[in-house]
Amino acid sequence: MRNIVKTQAVVIKSIKYGDSSLIIRLLTKDFGIKSYIAKGVFNKNSKVKVAYFQPMTIIDIIASQSGGELDLIKEVSLTYQFKSIPFHINKNTIVLFMSELLYKSIIESETDHDLFDFVTSFVISLDEMEEGYNNYPLCFSVLLTRYLGCFPNMQHYSKGLLFDIDEGCFRNENTRMINFLNAEQSMILYDICCGTIQFSVNKKDRRELMDGIMKYYKAHVAGFKDINSHNILRTVLDT
């Protein structure tokens, strides 16, 4: 017997299934990461529209739960109506990056309201900003690690120390390190860890810092694979 449930969710990924259906990966507020099926979304008269399942869209769903099968989305509505993201190539590229990062770093999860609130607040903030959001991919990538269990060790940081990517901590430059951020990049990373969202960084440091963060994910997030949207993000934002 199927139970009917309602929850808020963020769309992480959707894949066409058959002629008219979608399989959707959602970060839900009440059930963690789950996959659902939405049937008939490409049909003209369907009440569940394919437009609701664009990356990082925040929605309310009503679904029927079953044991082993994919849960079926029966109704969907927008929790938050995007004002700018769908019409702005830079912002749209950022949300594609965010969705791919979530998809590749969270394979399964239990209910985590803090993670859900973090993701939704970040998306809404991006949508509402008029400028100064080119550093958002950096900030989102770093701050997300808090919910992945691999937040950088900030203890004993002082200006001039380097961030050791493999060890996840700040160390003296005389220490043998293979993968690390330089002093300026390490200071920016520390500031992001402290919650700084707005900061100035040159193109070279932004690019190398993002590359370093992706190395950090590969070193500390089990099963993490390369981000395909990384290079697109670099091109569009000149990172």
mmCIF file of C-alpha atoms in Angstrom, residues 10-234:
data_model
loop_
_atom_site.group_PDB
_atom_site.id
_atom_site.type_symbol
_atom_site.label_atom_id
_atom_site.label_comp_id
_atom_site.label_asym_id
_atom_site.label_seq_id
_atom_site.Cartn_x
_atom_site.Cartn_y
_atom_site.Cartn_z
ATOM 1 C CA VAL A 10 15.386 21.057 -4.433
ATOM 2 C CA VAL A 11 15.857 19.575 -7.904
ATOM 3 C CA ILE A 12 19.354 18.119 -8.285
ATOM 4 C CA LYS A 13 19.093 16.223 -11.570
ATOM 5 C CA SER A 14 16.449 14.967 -13.959
ATOM 6 C CA ILE A 15 16.714 12.298 -16.658
ATOM 7 C CA LYS A 16 14.151 11.542 -19.341
ATOM 8 C CA TYR A 17 12.568 8.119 -18.904
ATOM 9 C CA GLY A 18 10.625 6.652 -21.805
ATOM 10 C CA ASP A 19 8.693 9.019 -24.043
ATOM 11 C CA SER A 20 6.992 11.206 -21.497
ATOM 12 C CA SER A 21 8.405 10.685 -17.996
ATOM 13 C CA LEU A 22 11.292 11.921 -15.879
ATOM 14 C CA ILE A 23 13.346 10.343 -13.137
ATOM 15 C CA ILE A 24 14.272 13.139 -10.766
ATOM 16 C CA ARG A 25 16.931 13.262 -8.084
ATOM 17 C CA LEU A 26 15.774 15.540 -5.277
ATOM 18 C CA LEU A 27 17.218 16.875 -2.074
ATOM 19 C CA THR A 28 14.112 16.767 0.103
ATOM 20 C CA LYS A 29 13.590 18.537 3.382
ATOM 21 C CA ASP A 30 12.087 15.526 5.153
ATOM 22 C CA PHE A 31 13.663 12.457 3.523
ATOM 23 C CA GLY A 32 17.148 13.504 2.419
ATOM 24 C CA ILE A 33 18.323 12.617 -1.081
ATOM 25 C CA LYS A 34 15.743 10.561 -2.988
ATOM 26 C CA SER A 35 14.873 9.650 -6.566
ATOM 27 C CA TYR A 36 11.321 9.982 -7.864
ATOM 28 C CA ILE A 37 9.479 9.385 -11.102
ATOM 29 C CA ALA A 38 7.169 11.957 -12.660
ATOM 30 C CA LYS A 39 4.980 10.440 -15.353
ATOM 31 C CA GLY A 40 3.595 12.171 -18.417
ATOM 32 C CA VAL A 41 5.392 15.477 -17.842
ATOM 33 C CA PHE A 42 5.946 15.960 -21.581
ATOM 34 C CA ASN A 43 2.265 15.526 -22.343
ATOM 35 C CA LYS A 44 0.495 18.785 -23.198
ATOM 36 C CA ASN A 45 -2.283 18.309 -20.667
ATOM 37 C CA SER A 46 -0.159 17.074 -17.774
ATOM 38 C CA LYS A 47 -0.629 18.896 -14.462
ATOM 39 C CA VAL A 48 2.988 18.099 -13.546
ATOM 40 C CA LYS A 49 5.058 20.228 -15.909
ATOM 41 C CA VAL A 50 8.632 19.498 -16.962
ATOM 42 C CA ALA A 51 9.543 23.138 -16.249
ATOM 43 C CA TYR A 52 9.290 22.439 -12.515
ATOM 44 C CA PHE A 53 12.320 20.144 -12.675
ATOM 45 C CA GLN A 54 15.065 22.500 -13.804
ATOM 46 C CA PRO A 55 18.278 22.331 -11.706
ATOM 47 C CA MET A 56 18.044 23.879 -8.228
ATOM 48 C CA THR A 57 14.351 24.734 -8.553
ATOM 49 C CA ILE A 58 12.725 24.758 -5.113
ATOM 50 C CA ILE A 59 9.414 22.928 -5.136
ATOM 51 C CA ASP A 60 6.679 21.372 -3.006
ATOM 52 C CA ILE A 61 5.774 17.841 -3.979
ATOM 53 C CA ILE A 62 3.059 15.380 -3.086
ATOM 54 C CA ALA A 63 4.232 11.831 -3.736
ATOM 55 C CA SER A 64 3.055 8.303 -3.159
ATOM 56 C CA GLN A 65 5.600 6.178 -1.327
ATOM 57 C CA SER A 66 6.183 2.484 -1.854
ATOM 58 C CA GLY A 67 8.659 -0.079 -0.600
ATOM 59 C CA GLY A 68 11.223 -0.763 -3.297
ATOM 60 C CA GLU A 69 9.871 1.108 -6.315
ATOM 61 C CA LEU A 70 10.533 4.721 -7.215
ATOM 62 C CA ASP A 71 8.146 7.022 -5.396
ATOM 63 C CA LEU A 72 5.668 8.653 -7.765
ATOM 64 C CA ILE A 73 5.278 12.430 -7.855
ATOM 65 C CA LYS A 74 1.563 13.150 -8.053
ATOM 66 C CA GLU A 75 1.516 16.928 -7.618
ATOM 67 C CA VAL A 76 4.148 19.659 -7.716
ATOM 68 C CA SER A 77 4.161 23.406 -7.161
ATOM 69 C CA LEU A 78 6.814 26.077 -6.860
ATOM 70 C CA THR A 79 7.951 26.934 -3.367
ATOM 71 C CA TYR A 80 9.958 29.851 -4.716
ATOM 72 C CA GLN A 81 9.564 31.557 -8.075
ATOM 73 C CA PHE A 82 12.927 32.437 -9.662
ATOM 74 C CA LYS A 83 13.209 36.101 -10.591
ATOM 75 C CA SER A 84 16.497 36.109 -12.512
ATOM 76 C CA ILE A 85 18.270 32.733 -12.662
ATOM 77 C CA PRO A 86 16.492 31.339 -15.763
ATOM 78 C CA PHE A 87 17.153 34.560 -17.686
ATOM 79 C CA HIS A 88 20.780 35.152 -16.720
ATOM 80 C CA ILE A 89 23.462 32.943 -18.267
ATOM 81 C CA ASN A 90 26.003 33.530 -15.478
ATOM 82 C CA LYS A 91 23.560 32.645 -12.717
ATOM 83 C CA ASN A 92 22.196 29.709 -14.684
ATOM 84 C CA THR A 93 25.728 28.348 -15.085
ATOM 85 C CA ILE A 94 26.307 28.687 -11.341
ATOM 86 C CA VAL A 95 23.187 26.661 -10.479
ATOM 87 C CA LEU A 96 24.213 23.970 -12.980
ATOM 88 C CA PHE A 97 27.531 23.750 -11.150
ATOM 89 C CA MET A 98 25.815 23.663 -7.755
ATOM 90 C CA SER A 99 23.452 20.885 -8.834
ATOM 91 C CA GLU A 100 26.278 18.775 -10.269
ATOM 92 C CA LEU A 101 28.355 19.264 -7.135
ATOM 93 C CA LEU A 102 25.457 18.104 -4.961
ATOM 94 C CA TYR A 103 24.742 15.164 -7.270
ATOM 95 C CA LYS A 104 28.326 13.923 -7.176
ATOM 96 C CA SER A 105 29.055 14.573 -3.514
ATOM 97 C CA ILE A 106 25.869 13.301 -1.823
ATOM 98 C CA ILE A 107 25.085 9.754 -2.883
ATOM 99 C CA GLU A 108 22.604 9.114 -0.104
ATOM 100 C CA SER A 109 21.621 10.953 3.033
ATOM 101 C CA GLU A 110 19.268 10.951 5.961
ATOM 102 C CA THR A 111 17.007 13.856 6.812
ATOM 103 C CA ASP A 112 19.131 16.969 7.270
ATOM 104 C CA HIS A 113 17.133 20.171 7.685
ATOM 105 C CA ASP A 114 20.298 22.233 8.111
ATOM 106 C CA LEU A 115 21.665 21.051 4.750
ATOM 107 C CA PHE A 116 18.333 21.734 3.059
ATOM 108 C CA ASP A 117 18.121 25.222 4.549
ATOM 109 C CA PHE A 118 21.719 25.959 3.550
ATOM 110 C CA VAL A 119 21.121 24.952 -0.073
ATOM 111 C CA THR A 120 17.802 26.763 -0.471
ATOM 112 C CA SER A 121 19.040 29.956 1.168
ATOM 113 C CA PHE A 122 22.090 29.967 -1.119
ATOM 114 C CA VAL A 123 19.953 29.549 -4.234
ATOM 115 C CA ILE A 124 17.511 32.277 -3.206
ATOM 116 C CA SER A 125 20.352 34.637 -2.335
ATOM 117 C CA LEU A 126 21.927 34.054 -5.752
ATOM 118 C CA ASP A 127 18.592 34.699 -7.472
ATOM 119 C CA GLU A 128 18.087 37.975 -5.623
ATOM 120 C CA MET A 129 21.586 39.394 -6.087
ATOM 121 C CA GLU A 130 22.108 41.898 -8.872
ATOM 122 C CA GLU A 131 25.928 41.770 -8.877
ATOM 123 C CA GLY A 132 28.930 40.464 -6.955
ATOM 124 C CA TYR A 133 28.063 36.777 -7.226
ATOM 125 C CA ASN A 134 31.075 35.489 -9.197
ATOM 126 C CA ASN A 135 32.555 34.123 -5.967
ATOM 127 C CA TYR A 136 29.393 32.165 -5.126
ATOM 128 C CA PRO A 137 30.657 28.868 -6.589
ATOM 129 C CA LEU A 138 33.729 29.106 -4.342
ATOM 130 C CA CYS A 139 31.675 29.891 -1.265
ATOM 131 C CA PHE A 140 29.072 27.219 -1.924
ATOM 132 C CA SER A 141 31.741 24.559 -2.547
ATOM 133 C CA VAL A 142 33.640 25.360 0.644
ATOM 134 C CA LEU A 143 30.645 25.781 2.951
ATOM 135 C CA LEU A 144 28.944 22.625 1.639
ATOM 136 C CA THR A 145 31.791 20.548 3.109
ATOM 137 C CA ARG A 146 30.438 21.324 6.571
ATOM 138 C CA TYR A 147 27.436 19.109 5.754
ATOM 139 C CA LEU A 148 29.584 16.455 4.059
ATOM 140 C CA GLY A 149 31.651 15.881 7.188
ATOM 141 C CA CYS A 150 34.916 17.209 5.772
ATOM 142 C CA PHE A 151 34.974 20.885 6.693
ATOM 143 C CA PRO A 152 38.536 22.277 6.676
ATOM 144 C CA ASN A 153 40.338 22.308 10.018
ATOM 145 C CA MET A 154 40.595 25.988 10.880
ATOM 146 C CA GLN A 155 42.513 25.570 14.128
ATOM 147 C CA HIS A 156 45.815 27.394 14.523
ATOM 148 C CA TYR A 157 45.361 29.454 11.360
ATOM 149 C CA SER A 158 47.450 32.587 11.126
ATOM 150 C CA LYS A 159 48.286 34.828 8.208
ATOM 151 C CA GLY A 160 50.961 33.307 5.995
ATOM 152 C CA LEU A 161 50.093 29.661 6.603
ATOM 153 C CA LEU A 162 49.274 27.475 3.609
ATOM 154 C CA PHE A 163 46.280 25.183 3.268
ATOM 155 C CA ASP A 164 47.304 21.556 2.829
ATOM 156 C CA ILE A 165 44.648 20.121 0.506
ATOM 157 C CA ASP A 166 45.423 16.486 1.266
ATOM 158 C CA GLU A 167 45.477 16.921 5.057
ATOM 159 C CA GLY A 168 42.657 19.486 5.197
ATOM 160 C CA CYS A 169 44.451 21.906 7.510
ATOM 161 C CA PHE A 170 46.637 25.019 7.525
ATOM 162 C CA ARG A 171 50.371 24.430 7.830
ATOM 163 C CA ASN A 172 53.722 26.197 7.717
ATOM 164 C CA GLU A 173 55.211 26.582 4.253
ATOM 165 C CA ASN A 174 58.331 24.729 5.391
ATOM 166 C CA THR A 175 56.245 21.587 5.855
ATOM 167 C CA ARG A 176 56.398 19.123 2.981
ATOM 168 C CA MET A 177 53.135 19.397 1.029
ATOM 169 C CA ILE A 178 52.161 18.046 -2.394
ATOM 170 C CA ASN A 179 48.848 19.825 -2.984
ATOM 171 C CA PHE A 180 48.368 23.193 -1.331
ATOM 172 C CA LEU A 181 47.030 26.725 -1.728
ATOM 173 C CA ASN A 182 49.362 29.693 -1.585
ATOM 174 C CA ALA A 183 49.194 32.155 1.306
ATOM 175 C CA GLU A 184 46.731 34.549 -0.351
ATOM 176 C CA GLN A 185 44.420 31.747 -1.482
ATOM 177 C CA SER A 186 44.644 30.122 1.958
ATOM 178 C CA MET A 187 43.587 33.379 3.607
ATOM 179 C CA ILE A 188 40.574 33.617 1.270
ATOM 180 C CA LEU A 189 39.648 30.015 2.072
ATOM 181 C CA TYR A 190 39.854 30.769 5.789
ATOM 182 C CA ASP A 191 37.636 33.841 5.347
ATOM 183 C CA ILE A 192 35.050 31.762 3.449
ATOM 184 C CA CYS A 193 35.101 29.162 6.234
ATOM 185 C CA CYS A 194 34.348 32.003 8.649
ATOM 186 C CA GLY A 195 31.297 32.947 6.600
ATOM 187 C CA THR A 196 32.622 35.718 4.364
ATOM 188 C CA ILE A 197 30.691 35.747 1.078
ATOM 189 C CA GLN A 198 31.734 39.069 -0.419
ATOM 190 C CA PHE A 199 35.455 39.484 -1.043
ATOM 191 C CA SER A 200 37.864 40.608 -3.727
ATOM 192 C CA VAL A 201 40.018 38.053 -5.540
ATOM 193 C CA ASN A 202 41.889 38.249 -8.824
ATOM 194 C CA LYS A 203 41.146 35.934 -11.751
ATOM 195 C CA LYS A 204 44.250 33.778 -11.278
ATOM 196 C CA ASP A 205 43.681 33.167 -7.565
ATOM 197 C CA ARG A 206 39.964 32.486 -8.098
ATOM 198 C CA ARG A 207 40.766 29.910 -10.759
ATOM 199 C CA GLU A 208 43.492 28.189 -8.705
ATOM 200 C CA LEU A 209 41.375 28.281 -5.556
ATOM 201 C CA MET A 210 38.486 26.572 -7.350
ATOM 202 C CA ASP A 211 40.880 23.966 -8.771
ATOM 203 C CA GLY A 212 42.195 23.400 -5.255
ATOM 204 C CA ILE A 213 38.711 22.975 -3.821
ATOM 205 C CA MET A 214 37.909 20.364 -6.462
ATOM 206 C CA LYS A 215 41.111 18.520 -5.498
ATOM 207 C CA TYR A 216 39.950 18.758 -1.883
ATOM 208 C CA TYR A 217 36.639 17.116 -2.774
ATOM 209 C CA LYS A 218 38.419 14.291 -4.592
ATOM 210 C CA ALA A 219 40.656 13.744 -1.565
ATOM 211 C CA HIS A 220 37.970 13.884 1.132
ATOM 212 C CA VAL A 221 34.576 12.976 -0.400
ATOM 213 C CA ALA A 222 34.228 9.254 -1.063
ATOM 214 C CA GLY A 223 33.566 8.398 -4.699
ATOM 215 C CA PHE A 224 33.723 11.999 -5.876
ATOM 216 C CA LYS A 225 34.335 12.378 -9.612
ATOM 217 C CA ASP A 226 35.367 15.328 -11.749
ATOM 218 C CA ILE A 227 32.813 18.110 -12.214
ATOM 219 C CA ASN A 228 31.921 18.501 -15.900
ATOM 220 C CA SER A 229 30.443 21.980 -15.437
ATOM 221 C CA HIS A 230 33.675 23.256 -13.870
ATOM 222 C CA ASN A 231 35.197 24.290 -17.213
ATOM 223 C CA ILE A 232 31.930 25.861 -18.400
ATOM 224 C CA LEU A 233 31.793 27.836 -15.174
ATOM 225 C CA ARG A 234 35.377 28.941 -15.740
#
